[in-house]
Amino acid sequence: MLDVGDAVPEVTLKDADGADFTLARYRGKPLVVYFYPKADTPGCTSEARDFTALAADFAALGMPVVGISKDKPARLKKFAEKYGLAVTLASDETGAMCEAFGTWVEKSLYGRKYMGIERATFLVGADGKILRAWPKVKVKGHAAEVLEAGQGL
């Protein structure tokens, strides 16, 4: 998994409207990038809603928040509309961004092993380098912790 000091990889993603973009569009300002397993599931919904609840605070810091999963853009759009999400959601259908960040990992559930996205968050500096990484995120209170870290920049 990428860690402090590593440069953010340039991989083209799709936004919820299906348009291409890269994280380079945010260069010159700090950025929060979080990876989540699947849109519209309980933990992922809580996390997205928590970041949305603090969206004005992140915006006041000039710090966009981007959530990345392997969901298709149409599913992301539906998810964002259903919950009124105020964060940018990005589709990494190919898994290239998950691979580059190291969030595509082997998981285990009830003894069954499978590949999936590890919930992780990265605070990226204006120069495109990771300032802080949170692997294996627990959702409760996480968005507030990331905001606090961002306020310390």
PDB file of C-alpha atoms in Angstrom:
ATOM      1  CA  MET A   1       0.000   0.000   0.000  1.00  0.00           C
ATOM      2  CA  LEU A   2       1.230   3.507  -0.749  1.00  0.00           C
ATOM      3  CA  ASP A   3       2.503   5.406   2.253  1.00  0.00           C
ATOM      4  CA  VAL A   4       3.683   8.838   3.371  1.00  0.00           C
ATOM      5  CA  GLY A   5       5.932  10.494   0.797  1.00  0.00           C
ATOM      6  CA  ASP A   6       4.770   8.381  -2.150  1.00  0.00           C
ATOM      7  CA  ALA A   7       3.469  10.197  -5.241  1.00  0.00           C
ATOM      8  CA  VAL A   8      -0.152   9.680  -6.202  1.00  0.00           C
ATOM      9  CA  PRO A   9      -0.312   7.583  -9.379  1.00  0.00           C
ATOM     10  CA  GLU A  10      -1.875   9.010 -12.527  1.00  0.00           C
ATOM     11  CA  VAL A  11      -4.649   6.645 -13.543  1.00  0.00           C
ATOM     12  CA  THR A  12      -7.683   7.723 -15.546  1.00  0.00           C
ATOM     13  CA  LEU A  13     -10.971   7.145 -13.731  1.00  0.00           C
ATOM     14  CA  LYS A  14     -14.615   7.815 -14.598  1.00  0.00           C
ATOM     15  CA  ASP A  15     -16.743  10.116 -12.464  1.00  0.00           C
ATOM     16  CA  ALA A  16     -20.396   9.374 -11.632  1.00  0.00           C
ATOM     17  CA  ASP A  17     -21.407  10.968 -14.958  1.00  0.00           C
ATOM     18  CA  GLY A  18     -19.025   8.723 -16.897  1.00  0.00           C
ATOM     19  CA  ALA A  19     -16.533  11.491 -17.733  1.00  0.00           C
ATOM     20  CA  ASP A  20     -12.784  10.780 -17.644  1.00  0.00           C
ATOM     21  CA  PHE A  21     -10.595  12.430 -15.028  1.00  0.00           C
ATOM     22  CA  THR A  22      -7.398  11.901 -13.085  1.00  0.00           C
ATOM     23  CA  LEU A  23      -6.439  13.006  -9.603  1.00  0.00           C
ATOM     24  CA  ALA A  24      -4.032  15.468 -11.265  1.00  0.00           C
ATOM     25  CA  ARG A  25      -7.041  17.772 -11.724  1.00  0.00           C
ATOM     26  CA  TYR A  26      -6.678  18.543  -8.004  1.00  0.00           C
ATOM     27  CA  ARG A  27      -2.929  19.289  -8.104  1.00  0.00           C
ATOM     28  CA  GLY A  28      -2.106  22.502  -6.288  1.00  0.00           C
ATOM     29  CA  LYS A  29      -4.445  21.841  -3.379  1.00  0.00           C
ATOM     30  CA  PRO A  30      -4.628  19.186  -0.687  1.00  0.00           C
ATOM     31  CA  LEU A  31      -6.941  16.276  -1.396  1.00  0.00           C
ATOM     32  CA  VAL A  32      -8.598  13.398   0.450  1.00  0.00           C
ATOM     33  CA  VAL A  33      -8.816  10.119  -1.467  1.00  0.00           C
ATOM     34  CA  TYR A  34     -10.712   7.266   0.131  1.00  0.00           C
ATOM     35  CA  PHE A  35     -11.276   3.746  -1.170  1.00  0.00           C
ATOM     36  CA  TYR A  36     -14.405   1.819  -0.275  1.00  0.00           C
ATOM     37  CA  PRO A  37     -15.604  -1.668  -1.264  1.00  0.00           C
ATOM     38  CA  LYS A  38     -19.091  -1.134  -2.707  1.00  0.00           C
ATOM     39  CA  ALA A  39     -21.592   1.684  -3.104  1.00  0.00           C
ATOM     40  CA  ASP A  40     -24.888   1.545  -1.224  1.00  0.00           C
ATOM     41  CA  THR A  41     -23.782  -0.991   1.371  1.00  0.00           C
ATOM     42  CA  PRO A  42     -24.077  -0.116   5.076  1.00  0.00           C
ATOM     43  CA  GLY A  43     -20.436   0.703   5.909  1.00  0.00           C
ATOM     44  CA  CYS A  44     -19.750   2.460   2.618  1.00  0.00           C
ATOM     45  CA  THR A  45     -22.939   4.489   2.922  1.00  0.00           C
ATOM     46  CA  SER A  46     -22.036   5.555   6.472  1.00  0.00           C
ATOM     47  CA  GLU A  47     -18.563   6.587   5.359  1.00  0.00           C
ATOM     48  CA  ALA A  48     -19.833   8.594   2.372  1.00  0.00           C
ATOM     49  CA  ARG A  49     -22.500  10.279   4.512  1.00  0.00           C
ATOM     50  CA  ASP A  50     -19.915  11.139   7.191  1.00  0.00           C
ATOM     51  CA  PHE A  51     -17.635  12.777   4.607  1.00  0.00           C
ATOM     52  CA  THR A  52     -20.682  14.567   3.162  1.00  0.00           C
ATOM     53  CA  ALA A  53     -21.683  15.877   6.602  1.00  0.00           C
ATOM     54  CA  LEU A  54     -18.234  17.488   6.832  1.00  0.00           C
ATOM     55  CA  ALA A  55     -18.080  18.580   3.172  1.00  0.00           C
ATOM     56  CA  ALA A  56     -18.365  22.298   4.021  1.00  0.00           C
ATOM     57  CA  ASP A  57     -15.478  21.969   6.486  1.00  0.00           C
ATOM     58  CA  PHE A  58     -13.304  20.213   3.909  1.00  0.00           C
ATOM     59  CA  ALA A  59     -14.292  22.850   1.314  1.00  0.00           C
ATOM     60  CA  ALA A  60     -13.305  25.637   3.728  1.00  0.00           C
ATOM     61  CA  LEU A  61      -9.825  24.083   3.765  1.00  0.00           C
ATOM     62  CA  GLY A  62      -9.827  23.936  -0.052  1.00  0.00           C
ATOM     63  CA  MET A  63      -9.646  20.164   0.254  1.00  0.00           C
ATOM     64  CA  PRO A  64     -11.786  18.105  -2.168  1.00  0.00           C
ATOM     65  CA  VAL A  65     -12.840  14.600  -1.118  1.00  0.00           C
ATOM     66  CA  VAL A  66     -12.859  11.785  -3.693  1.00  0.00           C
ATOM     67  CA  GLY A  67     -14.276   8.325  -2.978  1.00  0.00           C
ATOM     68  CA  ILE A  68     -13.114   5.481  -5.229  1.00  0.00           C
ATOM     69  CA  SER A  69     -14.634   2.049  -5.759  1.00  0.00           C
ATOM     70  CA  LYS A  70     -14.908  -0.433  -8.617  1.00  0.00           C
ATOM     71  CA  ASP A  71     -18.621   0.333  -9.061  1.00  0.00           C
ATOM     72  CA  LYS A  72     -19.817   1.427 -12.503  1.00  0.00           C
ATOM     73  CA  PRO A  73     -20.449   5.174 -12.961  1.00  0.00           C
ATOM     74  CA  ALA A  74     -24.237   4.664 -13.197  1.00  0.00           C
ATOM     75  CA  ARG A  75     -24.258   2.928  -9.804  1.00  0.00           C
ATOM     76  CA  LEU A  76     -22.181   5.756  -8.306  1.00  0.00           C
ATOM     77  CA  LYS A  77     -24.593   8.355  -9.682  1.00  0.00           C
ATOM     78  CA  LYS A  78     -27.570   6.499  -8.212  1.00  0.00           C
ATOM     79  CA  PHE A  79     -25.750   6.154  -4.874  1.00  0.00           C
ATOM     80  CA  ALA A  80     -24.876   9.872  -4.767  1.00  0.00           C
ATOM     81  CA  GLU A  81     -28.423  10.921  -5.645  1.00  0.00           C
ATOM     82  CA  LYS A  82     -30.056   8.509  -3.199  1.00  0.00           C
ATOM     83  CA  TYR A  83     -28.114   9.912  -0.233  1.00  0.00           C
ATOM     84  CA  GLY A  84     -27.449  13.473  -1.431  1.00  0.00           C
ATOM     85  CA  LEU A  85     -23.700  12.899  -1.289  1.00  0.00           C
ATOM     86  CA  ALA A  86     -21.462  15.966  -1.553  1.00  0.00           C
ATOM     87  CA  VAL A  87     -18.215  14.133  -2.330  1.00  0.00           C
ATOM     88  CA  THR A  88     -16.865  13.217  -5.751  1.00  0.00           C
ATOM     89  CA  LEU A  89     -17.305   9.520  -6.473  1.00  0.00           C
ATOM     90  CA  ALA A  90     -15.010   7.859  -8.985  1.00  0.00           C
ATOM     91  CA  SER A  91     -15.214   4.516 -10.749  1.00  0.00           C
ATOM     92  CA  ASP A  92     -12.119   2.357 -11.011  1.00  0.00           C
ATOM     93  CA  GLU A  93     -13.764  -0.446 -12.974  1.00  0.00           C
ATOM     94  CA  THR A  94     -10.433  -1.758 -14.260  1.00  0.00           C
ATOM     95  CA  GLY A  95      -8.940  -1.767 -10.762  1.00  0.00           C
ATOM     96  CA  ALA A  96      -5.821   0.091 -11.966  1.00  0.00           C
ATOM     97  CA  MET A  97      -6.077   2.784  -9.271  1.00  0.00           C
ATOM     98  CA  CYS A  98      -6.778   0.224  -6.534  1.00  0.00           C
ATOM     99  CA  GLU A  99      -3.732  -1.754  -7.669  1.00  0.00           C
ATOM    100  CA  ALA A 100      -1.565   1.383  -7.831  1.00  0.00           C
ATOM    101  CA  PHE A 101      -2.543   2.461  -4.304  1.00  0.00           C
ATOM    102  CA  GLY A 102      -2.316  -1.092  -2.962  1.00  0.00           C
ATOM    103  CA  THR A 103      -5.933  -1.267  -1.803  1.00  0.00           C
ATOM    104  CA  TRP A 104      -6.806  -4.336  -3.932  1.00  0.00           C
ATOM    105  CA  VAL A 105      -6.066  -7.099  -1.444  1.00  0.00           C
ATOM    106  CA  GLU A 106      -6.922 -10.657  -0.519  1.00  0.00           C
ATOM    107  CA  LYS A 107      -9.724 -10.743   2.032  1.00  0.00           C
ATOM    108  CA  SER A 108     -11.364 -13.527   3.977  1.00  0.00           C
ATOM    109  CA  LEU A 109     -14.985 -13.960   5.031  1.00  0.00           C
ATOM    110  CA  TYR A 110     -16.208 -17.074   6.804  1.00  0.00           C
ATOM    111  CA  GLY A 111     -13.075 -18.897   5.670  1.00  0.00           C
ATOM    112  CA  ARG A 112     -13.586 -17.990   2.012  1.00  0.00           C
ATOM    113  CA  LYS A 113     -10.728 -16.031   0.439  1.00  0.00           C
ATOM    114  CA  TYR A 114     -11.425 -13.466  -2.267  1.00  0.00           C
ATOM    115  CA  MET A 115      -9.989 -10.242  -3.695  1.00  0.00           C
ATOM    116  CA  GLY A 116     -11.559  -6.927  -2.740  1.00  0.00           C
ATOM    117  CA  ILE A 117     -10.964  -3.299  -1.885  1.00  0.00           C
ATOM    118  CA  GLU A 118      -9.502  -2.593   1.523  1.00  0.00           C
ATOM    119  CA  ARG A 119     -11.150   0.468   3.047  1.00  0.00           C
ATOM    120  CA  ALA A 120      -8.324   3.025   3.171  1.00  0.00           C
ATOM    121  CA  THR A 121      -7.907   6.804   3.088  1.00  0.00           C
ATOM    122  CA  PHE A 122      -5.059   9.014   1.926  1.00  0.00           C
ATOM    123  CA  LEU A 123      -4.447  12.682   2.636  1.00  0.00           C
ATOM    124  CA  VAL A 124      -2.586  14.059  -0.379  1.00  0.00           C
ATOM    125  CA  GLY A 125      -0.595  17.281  -0.372  1.00  0.00           C
ATOM    126  CA  ALA A 126      -0.805  20.021  -2.995  1.00  0.00           C
ATOM    127  CA  ASP A 127       2.340  18.535  -4.585  1.00  0.00           C
ATOM    128  CA  GLY A 128       0.611  15.184  -5.214  1.00  0.00           C
ATOM    129  CA  LYS A 129       2.487  13.296  -2.477  1.00  0.00           C
ATOM    130  CA  ILE A 130       0.823  11.391   0.328  1.00  0.00           C
ATOM    131  CA  LEU A 131       0.989  13.207   3.651  1.00  0.00           C
ATOM    132  CA  ARG A 132      -0.917  10.641   5.694  1.00  0.00           C
ATOM    133  CA  ALA A 133      -2.384   7.180   5.110  1.00  0.00           C
ATOM    134  CA  TRP A 134      -5.066   5.311   7.022  1.00  0.00           C
ATOM    135  CA  PRO A 135      -5.119   1.593   6.090  1.00  0.00           C
ATOM    136  CA  LYS A 136      -7.886  -0.732   7.287  1.00  0.00           C
ATOM    137  CA  VAL A 137     -10.250   2.127   8.147  1.00  0.00           C
ATOM    138  CA  LYS A 138     -12.977   1.738  10.736  1.00  0.00           C
ATOM    139  CA  VAL A 139     -15.828   4.019   9.610  1.00  0.00           C
ATOM    140  CA  LYS A 140     -17.073   5.468  12.897  1.00  0.00           C
ATOM    141  CA  GLY A 141     -15.387   8.825  13.509  1.00  0.00           C
ATOM    142  CA  HIS A 142     -13.011   8.400  10.569  1.00  0.00           C
ATOM    143  CA  ALA A 143     -14.143  11.404   8.478  1.00  0.00           C
ATOM    144  CA  ALA A 144     -13.709  13.683  11.506  1.00  0.00           C
ATOM    145  CA  GLU A 145     -10.202  12.271  12.087  1.00  0.00           C
ATOM    146  CA  VAL A 146      -9.270  12.990   8.456  1.00  0.00           C
ATOM    147  CA  LEU A 147     -10.664  16.521   8.758  1.00  0.00           C
ATOM    148  CA  GLU A 148      -8.615  17.096  11.901  1.00  0.00           C
ATOM    149  CA  ALA A 149      -5.479  15.940  10.070  1.00  0.00           C
ATOM    150  CA  GLY A 150      -6.316  18.267   7.180  1.00  0.00           C
ATOM    151  CA  GLN A 151      -6.747  21.203   9.539  1.00  0.00           C
ATOM    152  CA  GLY A 152      -3.227  20.572  10.787  1.00  0.00           C
ATOM    153  CA  LEU A 153      -1.679  21.271   7.371  1.00  0.00           C
TER     154      LEU A 153
END
